[in-house]
CSV table of C-alpha atoms and ligand atoms in Angstrom, one decimal:
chain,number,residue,atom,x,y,z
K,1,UNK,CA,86.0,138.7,122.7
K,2,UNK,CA,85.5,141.1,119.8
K,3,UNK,CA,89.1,142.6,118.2
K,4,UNK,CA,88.6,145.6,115.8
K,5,UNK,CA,89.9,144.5,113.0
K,6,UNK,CA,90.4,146.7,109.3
K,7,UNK,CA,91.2,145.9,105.8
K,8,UNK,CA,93.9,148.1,104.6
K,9,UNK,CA,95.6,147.9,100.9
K,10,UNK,CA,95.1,143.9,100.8
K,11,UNK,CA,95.8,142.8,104.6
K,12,UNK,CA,93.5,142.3,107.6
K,13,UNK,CA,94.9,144.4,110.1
K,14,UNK,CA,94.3,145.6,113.8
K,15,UNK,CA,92.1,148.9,113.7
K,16,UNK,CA,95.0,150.5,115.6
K,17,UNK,CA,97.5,149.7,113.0
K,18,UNK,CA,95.5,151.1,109.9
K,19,UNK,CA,97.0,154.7,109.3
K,20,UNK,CA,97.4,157.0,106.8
K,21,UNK,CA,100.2,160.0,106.5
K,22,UNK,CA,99.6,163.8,107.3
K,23,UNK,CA,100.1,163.9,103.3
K,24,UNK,CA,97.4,161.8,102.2
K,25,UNK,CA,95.7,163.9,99.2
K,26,UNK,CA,91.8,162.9,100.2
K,27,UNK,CA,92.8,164.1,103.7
K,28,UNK,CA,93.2,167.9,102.5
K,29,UNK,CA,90.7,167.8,99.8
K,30,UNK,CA,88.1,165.2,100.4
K,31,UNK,CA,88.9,162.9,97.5
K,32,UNK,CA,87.2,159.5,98.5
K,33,UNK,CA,84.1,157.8,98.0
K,34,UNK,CA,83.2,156.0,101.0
K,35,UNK,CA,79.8,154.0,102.0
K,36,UNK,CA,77.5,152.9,105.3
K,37,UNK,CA,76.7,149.4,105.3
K,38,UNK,CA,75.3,148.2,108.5
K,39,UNK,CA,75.4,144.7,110.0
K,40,UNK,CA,72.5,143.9,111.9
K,41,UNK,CA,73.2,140.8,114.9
K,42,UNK,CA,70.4,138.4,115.0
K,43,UNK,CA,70.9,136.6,118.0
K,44,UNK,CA,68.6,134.0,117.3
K,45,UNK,CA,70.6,132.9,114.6
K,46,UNK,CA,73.6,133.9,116.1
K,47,UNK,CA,74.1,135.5,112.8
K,48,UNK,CA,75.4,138.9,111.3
K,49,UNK,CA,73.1,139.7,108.1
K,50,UNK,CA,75.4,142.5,106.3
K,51,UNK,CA,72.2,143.9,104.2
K,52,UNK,CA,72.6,144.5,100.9
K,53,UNK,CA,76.3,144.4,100.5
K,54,UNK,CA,76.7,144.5,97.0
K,55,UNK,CA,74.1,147.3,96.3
K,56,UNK,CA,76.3,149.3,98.4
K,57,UNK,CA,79.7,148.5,96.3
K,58,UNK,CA,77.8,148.8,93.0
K,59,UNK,CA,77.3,152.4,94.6
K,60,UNK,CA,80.8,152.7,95.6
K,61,UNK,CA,82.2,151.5,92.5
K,62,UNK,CA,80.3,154.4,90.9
K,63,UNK,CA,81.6,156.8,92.7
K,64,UNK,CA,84.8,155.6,91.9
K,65,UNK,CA,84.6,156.1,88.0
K,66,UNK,CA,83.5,159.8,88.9
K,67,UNK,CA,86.6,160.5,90.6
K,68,UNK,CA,88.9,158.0,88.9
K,69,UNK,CA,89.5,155.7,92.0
K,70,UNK,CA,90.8,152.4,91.1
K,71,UNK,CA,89.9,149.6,93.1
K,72,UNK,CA,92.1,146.9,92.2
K,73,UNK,CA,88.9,144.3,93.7
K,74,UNK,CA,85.7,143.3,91.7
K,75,UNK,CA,82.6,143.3,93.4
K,76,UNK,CA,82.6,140.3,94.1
K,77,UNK,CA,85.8,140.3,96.4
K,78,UNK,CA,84.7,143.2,97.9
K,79,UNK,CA,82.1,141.6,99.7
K,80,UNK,CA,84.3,139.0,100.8
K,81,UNK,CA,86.4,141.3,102.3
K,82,UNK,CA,84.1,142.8,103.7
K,83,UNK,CA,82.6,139.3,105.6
K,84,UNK,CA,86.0,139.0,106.4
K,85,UNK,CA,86.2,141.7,108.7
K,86,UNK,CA,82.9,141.1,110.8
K,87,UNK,CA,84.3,137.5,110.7
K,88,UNK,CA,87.6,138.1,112.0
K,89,UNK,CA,86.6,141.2,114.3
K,90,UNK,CA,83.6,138.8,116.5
K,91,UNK,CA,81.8,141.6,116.8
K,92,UNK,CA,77.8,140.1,118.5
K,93,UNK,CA,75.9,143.2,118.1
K,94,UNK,CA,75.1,145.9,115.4
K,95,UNK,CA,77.7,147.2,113.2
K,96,UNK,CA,78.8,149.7,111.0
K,97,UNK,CA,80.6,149.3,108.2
K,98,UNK,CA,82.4,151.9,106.3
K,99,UNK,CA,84.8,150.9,103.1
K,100,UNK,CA,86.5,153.7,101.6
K,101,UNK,CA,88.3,154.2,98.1
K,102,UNK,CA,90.6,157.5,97.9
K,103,UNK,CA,93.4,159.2,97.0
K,104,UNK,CA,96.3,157.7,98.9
K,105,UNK,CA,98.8,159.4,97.3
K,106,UNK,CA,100.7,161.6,99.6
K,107,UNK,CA,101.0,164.8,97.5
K,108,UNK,CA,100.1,168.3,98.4
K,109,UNK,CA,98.7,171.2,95.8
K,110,UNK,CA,97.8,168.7,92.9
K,111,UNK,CA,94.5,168.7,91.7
K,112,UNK,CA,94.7,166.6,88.9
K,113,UNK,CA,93.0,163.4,89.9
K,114,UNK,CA,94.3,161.1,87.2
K,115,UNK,CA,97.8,161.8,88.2
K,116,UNK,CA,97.3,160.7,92.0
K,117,UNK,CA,97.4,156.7,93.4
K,118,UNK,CA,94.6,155.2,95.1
K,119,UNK,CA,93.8,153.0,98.3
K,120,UNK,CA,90.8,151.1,99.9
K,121,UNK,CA,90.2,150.2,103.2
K,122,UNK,CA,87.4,149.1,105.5
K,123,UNK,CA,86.7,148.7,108.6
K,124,UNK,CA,83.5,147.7,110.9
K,125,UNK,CA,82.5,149.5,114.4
K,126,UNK,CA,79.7,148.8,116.8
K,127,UNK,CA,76.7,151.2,116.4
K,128,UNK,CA,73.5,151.4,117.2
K,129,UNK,CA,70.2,154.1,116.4
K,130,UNK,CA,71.8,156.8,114.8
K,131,UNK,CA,68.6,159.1,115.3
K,132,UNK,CA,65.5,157.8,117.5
K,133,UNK,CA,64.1,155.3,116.0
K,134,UNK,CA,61.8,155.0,118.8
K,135,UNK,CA,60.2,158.4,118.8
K,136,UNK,CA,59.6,160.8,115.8
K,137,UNK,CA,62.3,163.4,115.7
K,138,UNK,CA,61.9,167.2,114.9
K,139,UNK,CA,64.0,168.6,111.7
K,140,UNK,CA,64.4,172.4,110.2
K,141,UNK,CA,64.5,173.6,107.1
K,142,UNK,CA,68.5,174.2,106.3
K,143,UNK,CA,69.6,177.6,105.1
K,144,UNK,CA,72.4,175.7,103.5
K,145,UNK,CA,71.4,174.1,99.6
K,146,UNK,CA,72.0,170.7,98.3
K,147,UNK,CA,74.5,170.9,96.0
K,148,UNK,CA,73.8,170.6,92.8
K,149,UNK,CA,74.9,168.0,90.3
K,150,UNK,CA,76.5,170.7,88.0
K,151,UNK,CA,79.3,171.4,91.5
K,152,UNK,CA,79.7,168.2,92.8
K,153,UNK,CA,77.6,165.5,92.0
K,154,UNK,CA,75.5,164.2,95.0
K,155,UNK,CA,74.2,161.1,93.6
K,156,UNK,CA,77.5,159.5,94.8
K,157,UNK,CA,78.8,159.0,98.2
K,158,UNK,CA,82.2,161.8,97.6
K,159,UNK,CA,83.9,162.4,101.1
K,160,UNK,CA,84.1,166.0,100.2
K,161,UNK,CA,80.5,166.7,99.5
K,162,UNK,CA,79.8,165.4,102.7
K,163,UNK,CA,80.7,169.2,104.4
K,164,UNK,CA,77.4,170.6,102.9
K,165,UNK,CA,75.5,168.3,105.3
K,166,UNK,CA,77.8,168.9,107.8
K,167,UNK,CA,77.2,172.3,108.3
K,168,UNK,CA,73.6,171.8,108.0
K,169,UNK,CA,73.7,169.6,110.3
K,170,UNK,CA,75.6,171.1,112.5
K,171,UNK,CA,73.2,174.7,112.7
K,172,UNK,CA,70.4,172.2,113.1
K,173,UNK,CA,71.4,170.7,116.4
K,174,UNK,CA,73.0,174.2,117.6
K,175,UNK,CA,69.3,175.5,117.1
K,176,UNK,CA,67.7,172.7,119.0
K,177,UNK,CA,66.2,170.2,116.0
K,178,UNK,CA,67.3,166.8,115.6
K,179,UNK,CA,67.9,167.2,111.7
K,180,UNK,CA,67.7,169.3,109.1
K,181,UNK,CA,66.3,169.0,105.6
K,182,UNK,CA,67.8,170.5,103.0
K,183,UNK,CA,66.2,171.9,99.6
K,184,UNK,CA,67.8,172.2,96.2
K,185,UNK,CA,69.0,174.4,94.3
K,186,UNK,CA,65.7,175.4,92.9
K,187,UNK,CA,64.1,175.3,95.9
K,188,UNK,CA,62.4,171.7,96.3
K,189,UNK,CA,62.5,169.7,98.8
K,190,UNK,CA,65.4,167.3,98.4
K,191,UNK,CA,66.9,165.0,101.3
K,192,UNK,CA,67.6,165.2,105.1
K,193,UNK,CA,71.6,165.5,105.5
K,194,UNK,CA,71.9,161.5,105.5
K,195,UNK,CA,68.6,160.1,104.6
K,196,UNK,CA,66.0,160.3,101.9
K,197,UNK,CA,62.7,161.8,102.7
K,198,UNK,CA,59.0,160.4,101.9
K,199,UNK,CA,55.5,162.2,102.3
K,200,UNK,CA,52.2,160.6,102.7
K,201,UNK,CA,49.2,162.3,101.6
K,202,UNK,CA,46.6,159.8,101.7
K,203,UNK,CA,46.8,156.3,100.5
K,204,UNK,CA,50.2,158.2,97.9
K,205,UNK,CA,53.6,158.6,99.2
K,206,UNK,CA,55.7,161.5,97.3
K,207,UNK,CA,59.6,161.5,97.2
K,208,UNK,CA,61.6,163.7,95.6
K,209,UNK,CA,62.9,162.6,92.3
K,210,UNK,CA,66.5,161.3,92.1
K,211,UNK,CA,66.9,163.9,89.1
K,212,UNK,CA,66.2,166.5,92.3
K,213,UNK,CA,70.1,165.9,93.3
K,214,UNK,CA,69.0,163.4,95.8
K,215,UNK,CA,71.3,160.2,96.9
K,216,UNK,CA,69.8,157.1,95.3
K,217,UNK,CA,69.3,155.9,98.8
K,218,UNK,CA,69.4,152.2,98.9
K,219,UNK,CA,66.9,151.8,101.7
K,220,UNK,CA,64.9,154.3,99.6
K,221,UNK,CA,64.7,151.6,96.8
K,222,UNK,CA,63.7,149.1,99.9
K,223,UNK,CA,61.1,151.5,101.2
K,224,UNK,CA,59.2,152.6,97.6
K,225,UNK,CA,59.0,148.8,97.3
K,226,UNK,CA,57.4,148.1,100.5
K,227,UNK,CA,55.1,150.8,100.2
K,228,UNK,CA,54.2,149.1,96.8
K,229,UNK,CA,54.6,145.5,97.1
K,230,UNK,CA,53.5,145.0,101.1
K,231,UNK,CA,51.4,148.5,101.7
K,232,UNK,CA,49.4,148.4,98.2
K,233,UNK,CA,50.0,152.2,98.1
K,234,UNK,CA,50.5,154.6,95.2
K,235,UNK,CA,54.5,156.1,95.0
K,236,UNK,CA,55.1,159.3,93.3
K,237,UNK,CA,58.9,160.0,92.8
K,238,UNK,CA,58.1,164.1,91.8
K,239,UNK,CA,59.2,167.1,92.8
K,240,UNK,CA,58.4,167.9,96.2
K,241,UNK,CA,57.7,171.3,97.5
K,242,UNK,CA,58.8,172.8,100.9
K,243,UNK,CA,54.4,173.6,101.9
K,244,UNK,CA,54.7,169.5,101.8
K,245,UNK,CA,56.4,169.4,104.5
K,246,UNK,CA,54.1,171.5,106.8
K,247,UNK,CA,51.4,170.0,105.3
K,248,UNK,CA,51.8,166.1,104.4
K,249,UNK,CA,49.6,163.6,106.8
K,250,UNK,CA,52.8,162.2,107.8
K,251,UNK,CA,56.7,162.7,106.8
K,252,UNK,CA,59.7,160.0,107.1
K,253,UNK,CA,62.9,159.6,106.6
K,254,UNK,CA,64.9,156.5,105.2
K,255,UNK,CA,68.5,155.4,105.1
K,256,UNK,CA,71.2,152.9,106.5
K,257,UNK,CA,72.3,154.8,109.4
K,258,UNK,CA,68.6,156.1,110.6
K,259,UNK,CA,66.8,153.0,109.1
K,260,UNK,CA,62.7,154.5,108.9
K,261,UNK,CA,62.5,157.3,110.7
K,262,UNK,CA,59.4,159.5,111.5
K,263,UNK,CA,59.3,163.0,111.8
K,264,UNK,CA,56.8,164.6,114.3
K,265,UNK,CA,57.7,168.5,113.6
K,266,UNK,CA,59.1,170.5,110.5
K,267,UNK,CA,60.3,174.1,111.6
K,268,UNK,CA,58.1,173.9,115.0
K,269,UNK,CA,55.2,173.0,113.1
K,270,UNK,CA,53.7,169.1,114.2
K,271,UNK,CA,53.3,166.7,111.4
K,272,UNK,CA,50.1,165.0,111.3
K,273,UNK,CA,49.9,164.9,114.9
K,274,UNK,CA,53.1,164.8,116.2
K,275,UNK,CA,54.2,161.3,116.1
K,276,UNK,CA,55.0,158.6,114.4
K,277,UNK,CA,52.2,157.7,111.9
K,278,UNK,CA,50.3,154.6,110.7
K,279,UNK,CA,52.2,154.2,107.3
K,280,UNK,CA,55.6,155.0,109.1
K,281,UNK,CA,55.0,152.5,111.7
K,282,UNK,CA,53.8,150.0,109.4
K,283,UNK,CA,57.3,150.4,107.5
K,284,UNK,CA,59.5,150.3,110.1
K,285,UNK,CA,57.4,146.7,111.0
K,286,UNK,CA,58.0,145.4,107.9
K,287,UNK,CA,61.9,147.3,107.6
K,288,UNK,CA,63.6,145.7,110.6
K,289,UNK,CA,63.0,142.2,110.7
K,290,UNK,CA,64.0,142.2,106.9
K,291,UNK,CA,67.5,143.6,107.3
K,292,UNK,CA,67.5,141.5,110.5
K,293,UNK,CA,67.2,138.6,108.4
K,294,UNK,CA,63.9,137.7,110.2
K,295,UNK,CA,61.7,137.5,107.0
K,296,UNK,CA,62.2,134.4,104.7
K,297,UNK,CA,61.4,136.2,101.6
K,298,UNK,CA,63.9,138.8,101.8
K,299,UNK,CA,66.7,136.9,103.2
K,300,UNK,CA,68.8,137.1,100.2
K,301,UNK,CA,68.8,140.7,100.1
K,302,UNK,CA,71.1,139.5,103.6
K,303,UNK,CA,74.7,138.1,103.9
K,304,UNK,CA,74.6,136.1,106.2
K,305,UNK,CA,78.0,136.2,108.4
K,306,UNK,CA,79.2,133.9,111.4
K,307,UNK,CA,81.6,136.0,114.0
K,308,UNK,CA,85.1,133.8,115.0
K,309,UNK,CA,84.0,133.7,118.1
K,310,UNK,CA,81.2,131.6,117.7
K,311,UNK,CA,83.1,129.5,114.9
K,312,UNK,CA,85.4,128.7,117.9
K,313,UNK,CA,88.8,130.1,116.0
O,401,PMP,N1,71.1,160.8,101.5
O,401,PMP,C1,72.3,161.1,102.0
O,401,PMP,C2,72.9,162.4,101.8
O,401,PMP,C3,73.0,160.1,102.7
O,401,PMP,O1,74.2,160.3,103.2
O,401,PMP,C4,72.4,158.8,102.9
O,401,PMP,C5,73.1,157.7,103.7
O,401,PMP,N2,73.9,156.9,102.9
O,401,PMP,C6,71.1,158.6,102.4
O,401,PMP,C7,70.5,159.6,101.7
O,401,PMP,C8,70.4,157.3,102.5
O,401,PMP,O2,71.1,156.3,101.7
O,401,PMP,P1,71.1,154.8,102.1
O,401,PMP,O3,69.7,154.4,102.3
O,401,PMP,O4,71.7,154.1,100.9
O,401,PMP,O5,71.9,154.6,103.3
């Protein structure tokens, strides 16, 4: 039997009992850096392969410096804790795994970051496709702008930033889509409001640059390397214009929560034609049995975690 289980300023504790005050600073202004890690349940192996757990603190860590977050862990311990909880909690199917470094100090009108206390916690919930993986998905063009690194910085994962894809994303499901893509400050194509996007034109596949106020997307690294390494085809990190999008022979998306993604229709208009397209499909092939730790080579990008309940505690 699974048991939610978080880890809260130093103790594993029930989910229930993890709480923070109505005063809680990032709780009125956003001030935490948080990140999606997903566990993927092999049940072969009767295994949980956490993938790429430390890329995803090296990220968090970052973010941290940018808002002055101390986290009294190293990386190191941080993934540790992090096993712990999908250890202790006994979860046997996919997770999600969200740890989270804010402002814990419960303070109202002070915007002064470096006079405010900090917290960590983390906790891991059962989750599975986030959009269809299945299926290619249809996506608008948001009236809403990235932000720009000059606001807030969108190369880290800041709680607060989080509200400009939120309200893109919220127009683009009011409006029918499935998601919506957002474009930069100057116009270029920059993201979708959770994952990196790709564009194949031919044996090249263009993303936008990271310079283009993009998240450095860790299953972006994963994917430009696949399309390298396993695909043998050119990458182009450019900018990216929004005519791409209507006109690329195919156009995906990448990241934790919606793994590869295809897109079958930009604005009404199909992509390619309509579904999900050879490249795409040859990605996502090569994508899931590697953060399923199903592929040899890969299988240290994967910690590998037992849940209690098969370690018979
Ligand atoms: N862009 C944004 C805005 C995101 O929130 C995410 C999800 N973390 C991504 C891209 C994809 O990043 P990753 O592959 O590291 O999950």
């Amino acid at each position: 039997m699974a048991t939610p289980i978080a880890f809260m300023n130093g103790d594993y504790v029930p989910l229930e009992e993890a709480k923070v005050g109505i005063m809680t600073h990032a709780l009125h202004y956003g001030t935490a850096v948080f990140e999606g890690i997903r566990g993927n349940w092999n049940p072969e192996h009767e295994t949980m392969y956490i993938y790429k757990l430390r890329e995803h603190y090296e990220r968090l860590l970052r973010g941290c410096k940018m808002l002055w977050i101390d986290v009294p862990y190293s990386l190191d311990e941080l993934c540790e804790v992090t096993a712990g909880i999908v250890e202790r909690s006994g979860y046997t199917e996919d997770l999600y795994i969200r740890p989270v470094a804010y402002k814990s100090q419960e303070m109202v009108a002070n915007l002064n970051l470096r006079s405010l206390g900090d917290g960590f916690f983390c906790l891991a919930v059962p989750f599975g496709n986030y959009l269809d993986a299945s299926g290619a998905i249809s996506c608008c063009v948001a009236s809403y702008r990235r932000i720009d690194d000059t606001m807030v910085p969108p190369r880290f994962k800041l709680s607060g930033l989080y509200l400009n894809s939120i309200l893109a994303k919220t127009d683009a499901i009011a409006a029918g889509f499935d998601e919506a893509i957002m474009l930069n400050m100057d116009g270029h194509v920059c993201e979708g409001t959770g994952e990196n996007i790709f564009f194949v034109h031919g044996n090249t596949v263009a993303t936008p640059t990271l310079e283009s106020n993009v998240l450095p997307g860790i299953t972006r690294d994963t994917v430009l390397r696949l399309l390298e390494d396993e695909l043998g085809m050119r990458v182009e990190q450019r900018l990216v214009d929004r005519s791409e999008l209507y006109t690329a022979d195919e156009v995906f998306l990448s990241g934790t929560a919606a793994h590869v993604q295809g897109v079958g229709s930009v604005d009404h208009r199909p992509v390619g034609n309509g579904g999900v397209g050879p490249v795409t499909q040859r990605l996502q092939e090569l994508y899931f049995p590697i953060v399923r730790g199903q592929n040899p080579s890969y299988l240290h990008e994967c910690t590998p975690v037992q849940p209690k309940a098969l370690l018979g505690a």
